[in-house]
Short mmCIF file of C-alpha atoms and ligand atoms in Angstrom, two decimals:
data_model
loop_
_atom_site.label_atom_id
_atom_site.label_comp_id
_atom_site.label_asym_id
_atom_site.label_seq_id
_atom_site.Cartn_x
_atom_site.Cartn_y
_atom_site.Cartn_z
CA ALA A 28 99.93 125.43 102.40
CA ALA A 29 101.08 122.59 104.61
CA MET A 30 104.08 120.66 103.40
CA ALA A 31 103.93 116.99 102.56
CA PRO A 32 103.15 115.17 105.81
CA ALA A 33 106.21 113.48 107.26
CA ARG A 34 104.78 109.98 106.89
CA ARG A 35 104.20 110.51 103.19
CA ALA A 36 107.65 111.99 102.70
CA LEU A 37 109.09 108.97 104.43
CA LEU A 38 107.07 106.44 102.48
CA ALA A 39 107.82 108.17 99.23
CA ALA A 40 111.50 108.61 100.01
CA ARG A 41 111.71 104.93 100.83
CA LEU A 42 109.87 103.84 97.71
CA LEU A 43 111.10 106.40 95.27
CA GLY A 44 114.73 105.88 96.17
CA ARG A 45 114.46 102.53 94.47
CA ALA A 46 113.89 103.16 90.83
CA PRO A 47 113.43 101.64 88.30
CA LEU A 48 109.79 100.77 87.99
CA SER A 49 108.79 97.27 87.12
CA ALA A 50 107.26 97.08 83.68
CA ALA A 51 103.84 96.75 85.15
CA LEU A 52 103.97 99.89 87.23
CA ARG A 53 104.35 98.87 90.80
CA LEU A 54 107.49 99.79 92.70
CA SER A 55 109.93 97.24 93.90
CA SER A 56 110.64 97.35 97.61
CA GLY A 57 110.45 95.54 100.90
CA ALA A 58 111.46 92.08 101.94
CA GLU A 59 109.02 89.20 102.06
CA LYS A 60 107.95 88.37 105.60
CA PRO A 61 107.41 84.60 105.77
CA TRP A 62 104.77 84.86 108.49
CA GLU A 63 102.66 87.05 106.19
CA ALA A 64 103.13 85.03 103.07
CA GLY A 65 100.24 82.61 103.45
CA GLY A 66 101.86 80.15 101.09
CA ASN A 67 100.32 77.22 99.33
CA GLY A 68 98.97 75.79 102.56
CA GLY A 69 96.90 78.97 103.12
CA ALA A 70 93.31 78.76 104.34
CA LEU A 71 91.89 80.34 101.19
CA GLN A 72 93.84 77.95 98.97
CA ARG A 73 92.39 75.01 100.92
CA HIS A 74 88.88 76.48 100.77
CA LEU A 75 89.15 76.96 97.00
CA SER A 76 90.58 73.47 96.44
CA ARG A 77 87.66 71.93 98.33
CA LYS A 78 85.20 74.03 96.42
CA LEU A 79 86.72 73.18 93.03
CA ARG A 80 86.81 69.49 93.87
CA ALA A 81 83.16 69.58 94.86
CA THR A 82 81.73 71.72 92.08
CA GLY A 83 84.29 71.71 89.27
CA ALA A 84 85.93 74.69 87.60
CA VAL A 85 84.83 78.26 88.41
CA THR A 86 84.94 81.42 86.33
CA VAL A 87 87.92 83.78 86.71
CA ALA A 88 85.45 86.31 88.14
CA GLU A 89 84.43 83.93 90.90
CA TYR A 90 88.06 83.10 91.63
CA MET A 91 89.02 86.79 91.71
CA ARG A 92 86.13 87.67 94.03
CA GLU A 93 87.16 84.96 96.50
CA ALA A 94 90.83 85.91 96.33
CA LEU A 95 90.19 89.63 96.87
CA THR A 96 87.11 89.97 99.05
CA ASN A 97 86.34 86.60 100.68
CA PRO A 98 85.02 87.79 104.08
CA GLY A 99 87.56 85.85 106.13
CA GLN A 100 90.58 85.36 103.91
CA GLY A 101 90.35 87.75 100.96
CA TYR A 102 93.31 89.91 100.05
CA TYR A 103 91.63 93.27 100.80
CA THR A 104 89.71 91.88 103.76
CA ARG A 105 92.75 90.54 105.55
CA ARG A 106 95.95 91.97 104.13
CA GLY A 107 94.91 95.50 103.20
CA GLY A 108 97.53 95.76 100.50
CA VAL A 109 97.83 99.44 99.56
CA GLY A 110 101.40 100.59 100.21
CA ARG A 111 102.60 97.09 100.98
CA ASP A 112 102.09 95.32 97.67
CA PHE A 113 101.49 98.28 95.39
CA VAL A 114 101.67 102.02 95.67
CA THR A 115 99.07 104.41 94.27
CA SER A 116 99.24 108.05 93.15
CA PRO A 117 97.69 109.52 96.31
CA GLU A 118 100.30 107.63 98.34
CA ILE A 119 103.06 109.08 96.18
CA SER A 120 102.13 112.75 96.31
CA GLN A 121 99.73 115.02 98.21
CA VAL A 122 99.37 117.08 95.03
CA PHE A 123 97.35 114.33 93.35
CA GLY A 124 94.48 114.52 95.87
CA GLU A 125 94.68 118.29 96.09
CA LEU A 126 94.09 118.65 92.35
CA ILE A 127 91.17 116.21 92.49
CA GLY A 128 89.72 118.27 95.36
CA ILE A 129 89.98 121.33 93.14
CA TRP A 130 88.26 119.41 90.32
CA PHE A 131 85.21 118.82 92.53
CA ILE A 132 85.17 122.46 93.67
CA SER A 133 85.38 123.59 90.08
CA GLU A 134 82.42 121.38 89.08
CA TRP A 135 80.47 122.57 92.12
CA MET A 136 81.05 126.18 91.06
CA ALA A 137 80.25 125.50 87.41
CA THR A 138 76.85 124.13 88.41
CA GLY A 139 75.91 127.19 90.47
CA LYS A 140 77.24 126.22 93.92
CA PRO A 141 74.44 123.95 95.18
CA LYS A 142 73.71 124.23 98.92
CA ALA A 143 74.99 120.75 99.71
CA PHE A 144 77.09 118.00 98.21
CA GLN A 145 78.21 114.51 99.12
CA LEU A 146 81.73 113.31 98.33
CA VAL A 147 81.40 109.57 97.68
CA GLU A 148 84.61 107.57 97.33
CA LEU A 149 84.60 103.96 96.12
CA GLY A 150 87.45 101.85 97.49
CA PRO A 151 89.27 104.53 99.51
CA GLY A 152 92.31 102.36 100.35
CA ARG A 153 94.19 103.96 103.25
CA GLY A 154 92.01 107.09 103.10
CA THR A 155 94.87 109.28 101.88
CA LEU A 156 93.05 110.62 98.82
CA THR A 157 90.01 111.76 100.82
CA ASP A 158 92.31 113.24 103.46
CA ASP A 159 94.08 115.36 100.82
CA ILE A 160 90.74 116.42 99.32
CA LEU A 161 89.36 117.41 102.72
CA ARG A 162 92.47 119.52 103.35
CA VAL A 163 91.69 121.44 100.15
CA PHE A 164 88.04 121.85 101.21
CA ASN A 165 89.27 123.17 104.54
CA GLN A 166 91.61 125.65 102.84
CA LEU A 167 88.67 126.85 100.75
CA ALA A 168 86.42 127.03 103.82
CA SER A 169 85.30 130.59 103.07
CA LEU A 170 84.09 129.50 99.64
CA LEU A 171 82.31 126.44 101.06
CA SER A 172 81.02 128.11 104.23
CA LYS A 173 77.37 127.98 103.15
CA CYS A 174 77.64 124.50 101.68
CA ASP A 175 76.75 121.37 103.60
CA VAL A 176 79.51 118.85 102.77
CA SER A 177 79.47 115.19 103.83
CA VAL A 178 81.75 112.25 103.01
CA HIS A 179 80.53 108.73 102.14
CA LEU A 180 83.01 105.89 101.78
CA VAL A 181 82.16 102.61 100.08
CA GLU A 182 84.55 99.99 101.45
CA VAL A 183 84.19 96.22 101.88
CA SER A 184 87.40 95.65 103.84
CA PRO A 185 87.03 95.95 107.63
CA LYS A 186 90.79 96.23 107.90
CA LEU A 187 91.02 99.13 105.45
CA SER A 188 87.98 100.91 106.90
CA GLU A 189 89.83 100.95 110.24
CA THR A 190 92.89 102.47 108.57
CA GLN A 191 90.64 105.06 106.88
CA ALA A 192 88.93 105.92 110.17
CA LEU A 193 92.28 106.43 111.84
CA MET A 194 93.57 108.63 109.01
CA LEU A 195 90.43 110.75 108.63
CA THR A 196 88.95 111.00 112.13
CA GLY A 197 91.86 110.04 114.37
CA GLY A 198 89.94 106.85 115.16
CA LYS A 199 86.90 108.45 116.80
CA VAL A 200 84.13 106.49 115.10
CA GLN A 201 80.86 104.88 115.99
CA SER A 202 80.37 101.32 114.71
CA GLY A 203 76.91 100.01 113.85
CA PRO A 204 75.23 103.43 114.17
CA GLU A 205 71.48 103.71 114.60
CA ASP A 206 70.76 104.58 111.02
CA LYS A 207 71.39 101.11 109.63
CA SER A 208 72.49 102.01 106.09
CA ALA A 209 76.02 102.91 107.23
CA TYR A 210 78.16 100.44 109.18
CA MET A 211 80.36 103.13 110.72
CA LYS A 212 80.21 106.88 111.25
CA GLY A 213 82.63 109.56 112.36
CA VAL A 214 83.63 113.18 111.92
CA SER A 215 86.74 114.29 110.00
CA LYS A 216 89.53 116.27 111.66
CA THR A 217 88.06 119.28 109.85
CA GLY A 218 84.51 118.69 111.14
CA ILE A 219 82.91 116.95 108.15
CA PRO A 220 80.64 113.95 108.82
CA ILE A 221 81.89 110.65 107.33
CA SER A 222 79.86 107.43 106.84
CA TRP A 223 81.00 103.99 105.68
CA TYR A 224 78.99 101.56 103.50
CA ARG A 225 79.59 98.22 101.84
CA ASP A 226 77.61 99.01 98.71
CA ILE A 227 77.01 102.12 96.61
CA GLN A 228 73.26 101.43 96.85
CA ASP A 229 73.35 102.15 100.60
CA VAL A 230 74.66 105.70 100.06
CA PRO A 231 71.78 108.20 100.46
CA PRO A 232 70.62 109.91 97.26
CA GLY A 233 71.49 113.55 96.57
CA TYR A 234 73.78 115.81 94.58
CA SER A 235 77.09 113.92 94.78
CA PHE A 236 80.64 113.81 93.54
CA TYR A 237 81.77 110.23 93.05
CA LEU A 238 85.41 109.24 93.01
CA ALA A 239 86.90 105.89 92.04
CA HIS A 240 90.68 105.73 91.99
CA GLU A 241 92.19 102.29 91.33
CA PHE A 242 88.82 100.79 92.28
CA PHE A 243 87.42 99.35 89.05
CA ASP A 244 90.64 97.44 88.32
CA ALA A 245 90.06 95.42 91.51
CA LEU A 246 86.60 94.17 90.47
CA PRO A 247 86.21 90.59 89.18
CA ILE A 248 86.57 90.01 85.44
CA HIS A 249 85.42 87.24 83.13
CA LYS A 250 87.98 86.10 80.53
CA PHE A 251 87.14 84.75 77.07
CA GLN A 252 89.22 83.06 74.40
CA ARG A 253 88.35 82.73 70.72
CA THR A 254 88.78 79.14 69.50
CA GLU A 255 88.11 77.35 66.23
CA ARG A 256 84.81 76.23 67.69
CA GLY A 257 83.76 79.69 68.84
CA TRP A 258 84.16 81.67 72.05
CA ARG A 259 85.05 79.81 75.25
CA GLU A 260 85.25 81.15 78.79
CA VAL A 261 88.54 80.78 80.71
CA LEU A 262 87.94 78.89 83.97
CA VAL A 263 90.03 78.00 87.01
CA ASP A 264 90.31 74.41 88.24
CA ILE A 265 92.69 72.06 90.05
CA ASP A 266 95.64 70.65 88.19
CA PRO A 267 95.13 66.84 88.38
CA GLU A 268 98.91 66.29 88.13
CA VAL A 269 99.83 68.58 91.03
CA PRO A 270 97.48 68.42 94.03
CA ASP A 271 96.28 71.82 95.27
CA GLN A 272 97.80 73.67 92.34
CA LEU A 273 95.36 75.73 90.31
CA ARG A 274 95.38 76.07 86.52
CA PHE A 275 93.44 77.79 83.73
CA VAL A 276 91.22 75.68 81.45
CA LEU A 277 88.74 76.55 78.72
CA SER A 278 85.05 75.81 79.13
CA PRO A 279 84.11 72.81 76.97
CA SER A 280 81.28 74.76 75.37
CA SER A 281 80.01 78.32 75.47
CA THR A 282 78.78 79.62 78.86
CA PRO A 283 76.03 82.13 79.73
CA ALA A 284 78.79 84.72 80.00
CA THR A 285 80.16 84.04 76.50
CA GLU A 286 76.64 84.46 75.13
CA ASN A 287 76.02 87.71 77.00
CA PHE A 288 79.30 89.56 77.03
CA ILE A 289 80.95 89.02 73.65
CA GLN A 290 79.83 91.43 70.96
CA PRO A 291 79.21 89.91 67.51
CA GLU A 292 81.58 92.47 65.96
CA GLU A 293 84.44 91.62 68.37
CA ARG A 294 87.84 91.46 66.59
CA ARG A 295 90.16 90.46 69.45
CA ASP A 296 91.02 86.82 70.22
CA HIS A 297 91.04 87.30 73.99
CA VAL A 298 88.61 89.54 75.87
CA GLU A 299 88.14 90.53 79.52
CA VAL A 300 84.77 91.80 80.76
CA CYS A 301 83.95 93.20 84.21
CA PRO A 302 80.15 93.01 84.65
CA GLU A 303 80.34 94.40 88.19
CA ALA A 304 82.05 97.55 86.88
CA GLY A 305 79.18 97.86 84.39
CA VAL A 306 76.56 97.58 87.14
CA ILE A 307 78.28 100.18 89.31
CA ILE A 308 78.68 102.63 86.41
CA GLN A 309 74.99 102.15 85.60
CA ARG A 310 74.11 103.04 89.19
CA LEU A 311 76.35 106.11 89.16
CA ALA A 312 74.87 107.23 85.83
CA CYS A 313 71.30 106.86 87.18
CA ARG A 314 72.14 108.77 90.33
CA ILE A 315 73.89 111.60 88.46
CA GLU A 316 71.04 111.82 85.94
CA LYS A 317 68.51 112.10 88.77
CA ASP A 318 70.29 114.15 91.45
CA GLY A 319 73.19 115.86 89.63
CA GLY A 320 76.87 115.92 90.44
CA ALA A 321 79.69 114.11 88.64
CA ALA A 322 81.85 111.02 88.77
CA LEU A 323 85.61 110.94 88.32
CA VAL A 324 87.16 107.57 87.53
CA ALA A 325 90.94 107.23 87.45
CA ASP A 326 92.63 103.95 86.66
CA TYR A 327 94.93 102.22 84.25
CA GLY A 328 93.05 100.95 81.30
CA HIS A 329 92.28 101.00 77.62
CA ASP A 330 89.46 101.80 75.24
CA GLY A 331 88.40 98.28 74.33
CA THR A 332 91.67 97.34 72.63
CA LYS A 333 93.72 95.26 75.10
CA THR A 334 93.51 91.51 75.63
CA ASP A 335 95.16 89.70 78.54
CA THR A 336 95.77 92.18 81.39
CA PHE A 337 95.00 90.02 84.44
CA ARG A 338 97.95 90.41 86.87
CA GLY A 339 98.94 89.74 90.46
CA PHE A 340 101.19 91.87 92.67
CA ARG A 341 102.84 91.01 95.94
CA ASN A 342 105.51 93.07 97.65
CA HIS A 343 105.65 95.33 94.58
CA LYS A 344 106.53 92.43 92.30
CA LEU A 345 104.54 90.55 89.67
CA HIS A 346 102.96 87.48 91.20
CA ASP A 347 101.40 84.42 89.55
CA VAL A 348 97.63 85.09 89.75
CA LEU A 349 96.88 81.44 90.58
CA LYS A 350 99.45 81.07 93.39
CA ALA A 351 98.57 81.54 97.08
CA PRO A 352 95.24 83.34 96.50
CA GLY A 353 94.46 85.98 99.12
CA THR A 354 98.10 86.96 99.55
CA ALA A 355 98.47 89.08 96.40
CA ASP A 356 96.59 91.94 94.76
CA LEU A 357 94.81 90.82 91.60
CA THR A 358 93.97 93.40 88.97
CA ALA A 359 92.90 93.85 85.36
CA ASP A 360 92.99 96.97 83.18
CA VAL A 361 89.74 98.92 83.08
CA ASP A 362 87.91 98.90 79.74
CA PHE A 363 86.70 102.51 79.48
CA SER A 364 84.74 101.81 76.29
CA PHE A 365 82.66 99.32 78.29
CA LEU A 366 82.09 101.87 81.09
CA ARG A 367 80.98 104.44 78.50
CA LYS A 368 78.56 101.94 77.01
CA MET A 369 77.14 101.06 80.41
CA THR A 370 76.11 104.67 81.14
CA GLN A 371 73.46 103.91 78.49
CA GLY A 372 73.42 107.56 77.51
CA ARG A 373 72.06 108.62 80.91
CA THR A 374 75.03 110.94 81.38
CA ALA A 375 77.63 112.52 79.16
CA THR A 376 81.15 111.10 79.43
CA LEU A 377 84.56 112.74 79.05
CA GLY A 378 87.84 110.92 78.47
CA PRO A 379 89.67 108.70 79.02
CA ILE A 380 92.46 111.27 79.03
CA LYS A 381 96.03 110.46 80.09
CA GLN A 382 96.90 111.20 83.71
CA ARG A 383 99.74 113.56 82.73
CA GLU A 384 97.40 115.61 80.53
CA PHE A 385 94.67 115.74 83.16
CA LEU A 386 97.08 116.82 85.91
CA LYS A 387 98.74 119.36 83.61
CA ASN A 388 95.34 120.87 82.79
CA MET A 389 94.62 120.98 86.53
CA GLY A 390 97.74 123.10 87.11
CA ILE A 391 100.15 120.58 88.60
CA ASP A 392 103.18 122.56 87.37
CA LEU A 393 102.14 125.68 89.25
CA ARG A 394 101.35 123.68 92.37
CA LEU A 395 104.79 122.04 92.22
CA GLN A 396 106.47 125.46 91.94
CA VAL A 397 104.64 126.73 95.02
CA LEU A 398 105.54 123.64 97.06
CA LEU A 399 109.18 123.86 95.94
CA GLN A 400 109.35 127.53 96.93
CA ASN A 401 107.82 126.80 100.33
CA SER A 402 110.19 123.97 101.15
CA HIS A 403 113.60 124.83 102.47
CA ASP A 404 115.37 121.50 102.68
CA THR A 405 116.74 119.78 99.63
CA ALA A 406 115.48 116.33 100.70
CA THR A 407 111.87 117.55 100.52
CA GLN A 408 112.52 119.30 97.22
CA GLN A 409 114.05 116.14 95.80
CA GLN A 410 111.06 114.16 96.98
CA LEU A 411 108.63 116.63 95.37
CA LEU A 412 110.46 116.38 92.05
CA HIS A 413 110.62 112.60 92.27
CA SER A 414 106.93 112.23 92.98
CA TYR A 415 106.06 114.68 90.18
CA ASP A 416 108.10 112.50 87.83
CA MET A 417 106.33 109.34 89.03
CA LEU A 418 102.88 110.83 88.33
CA MET A 419 103.72 112.60 85.07
CA ASN A 420 106.49 110.71 83.27
CA PRO A 421 104.96 108.89 80.25
CA LYS A 422 107.13 105.86 81.07
CA LYS A 423 105.89 105.79 84.68
CA MET A 424 102.29 106.64 85.58
CA GLY A 425 101.76 109.55 83.16
CA ASP A 426 100.58 107.62 80.13
CA CYS A 427 98.97 104.40 81.35
CA PHE A 428 96.70 105.94 83.98
CA HIS A 429 93.62 107.67 82.63
CA PHE A 430 90.86 109.97 83.86
CA PHE A 431 87.27 109.47 82.81
CA ALA A 432 84.22 111.47 83.93
CA LEU A 433 80.43 111.15 83.98
CA LEU A 434 78.54 114.44 83.91
CA PRO A 435 74.89 115.40 83.53
CA HIS A 436 74.13 116.17 79.87
CA HIS A 437 73.14 119.73 80.73
CA ARG A 438 76.65 120.37 82.09
CA LEU A 439 78.05 120.17 78.57
CA ALA A 440 75.16 121.72 76.67
CA HIS A 441 74.91 125.48 76.39
CA PRO A 442 72.37 126.65 78.99
CA ASP A 443 71.07 129.56 76.90
CA LYS A 444 71.15 127.93 73.50
CA LYS A 445 67.41 127.42 73.22
CA GLU A 446 66.34 130.80 74.54
CA LYS A 447 69.21 132.90 73.19
CA PRO A 448 70.82 131.24 70.20
CA GLU A 449 72.86 134.40 69.56
CA SER A 450 74.57 134.17 72.98
CA LYS A 451 78.32 133.75 72.59
CA SER A 452 79.31 132.98 76.20
CA PRO A 453 80.78 129.47 76.14
CA VAL A 454 79.95 126.75 78.67
CA ALA A 455 82.61 126.60 81.40
CA PRO A 456 85.09 123.95 80.28
CA VAL A 457 85.30 120.86 82.48
CA ALA A 458 88.60 121.20 84.34
CA GLY A 459 91.23 118.56 83.66
CA PHE A 460 89.66 117.63 80.32
CA GLY A 461 90.06 121.27 79.35
CA GLU A 462 91.41 124.34 81.02
CA LEU A 463 90.81 125.06 84.74
CA VAL A 464 88.82 128.27 85.29
CA LEU A 465 87.51 129.00 88.76
CA LYS A 466 84.84 131.66 88.49
N1 SAH B 10 91.69 104.28 96.01
C1 SAH B 10 92.80 103.82 96.84
C2 SAH B 10 92.86 102.31 97.01
C3 SAH B 10 92.81 101.42 95.82
S1 SAH B 10 92.86 99.70 96.25
C4 SAH B 10 94.09 104.39 96.34
O1 SAH B 10 94.15 104.86 95.23
O2 SAH B 10 95.08 104.35 97.06
C5 SAH B 10 91.18 99.17 96.03
C6 SAH B 10 90.23 99.59 97.12
O3 SAH B 10 88.92 99.10 96.78
C7 SAH B 10 90.51 99.01 98.50
O4 SAH B 10 90.13 99.98 99.44
C8 SAH B 10 89.58 97.78 98.54
O5 SAH B 10 89.34 97.32 99.83
C9 SAH B 10 88.37 98.33 97.85
N2 SAH B 10 87.47 97.34 97.26
C10 SAH B 10 87.79 96.27 96.49
N3 SAH B 10 86.69 95.64 96.05
C11 SAH B 10 85.63 96.32 96.53
C12 SAH B 10 84.21 96.17 96.41
N4 SAH B 10 83.68 95.19 95.72
N5 SAH B 10 83.42 97.09 97.03
C13 SAH B 10 83.96 98.12 97.73
N6 SAH B 10 85.30 98.30 97.88
C14 SAH B 10 86.12 97.42 97.29
#
């Protein structure tokens, strides 16, 4: 197997040299560059101030959407972010993507090796994860030789889609291709067709493996606070004392969102809800129910227990979410219990399971041993051990990141149960959530 690409080793060496982790997970590194800072006089700040003055306070969801994906000035649209303000597992270690690639292969085999599958990634960042997965597919070329594989990337950021195209195709892409559903097309270094879309609904139907790594945490959330007079929505408006400074306020009465999103049995005093995540999960569940496949969601999150998790990151440091919008990553923990509910029983779900358990079940220890044996310089070995620790250590990413899967119901039910109730052969366990068996 190929060793960690030099760029990754470099990035990781640079980042990992600088322990310790900030409490909220992102690494500390890099100096602020004033010309990139945006500052309070930024265009998005001015746009938002005008808007708030004209229409009054907006929901946190509306604020977050503007800050992250405003077409001209949003954080992902303009700044790109991944690697600069926060670092993600695929950027830390090649092993992460390799094991996810093996997960898809194992599901493909467990469902009788269909003749074709689509790999659909939501929010692919720099494209590193897909690149690592495609390397695994290439290494297993003999197994996949009769299978028609294609890659479909859902990405709203023009800047990041360029980075992805460069990483995956070497930059040879066609923009605005004839078939209008995709906004860009290309072919991977290993010969697999790749298409780019803005919305999951544009991706053609068919047996698909969906992947969302650190995607759902970037979608806009609504925030609610329990008060003596009932639930109120948290809104963003302009501080009248300090011109152009934003502040949180509570809605004077309940809003449509408080009526729709707070469950009567809710016990917490503060609740965050991400309706867009619900809509996307619903779509994935419908597609998997109809055409088969699976979805793997990996993110930091909780099972409906946490309260205030809305955070900003800039240059690997915590950043005030209301300051200089568009210049910092904004994120909120994923509520997996909400995602499970939004499948509406169309698919089965597995997890959330802790990242360190999932990766252990996927054989990360063995993979590390092989890479260590194949590497002959101590710097690379040190880097491999460091990155393993980052992914697996319960105090780092091991415990707070979780894996969650959607699978067709029949994948978990015994195929022969109805016809042959005496049959003892168990259903193949779903790798990662159980043991990995490639048969
Ligand atoms: N999965 C990558 C990147 C995570 S950052 C990794 O783990 O490294 C979040 C990604 O989601 C970015 O690529 C961002 O541009 C994209 N994104 C954010 N909001 C989106 C939306 N509404 N639709 C599609 N992509 C979105």
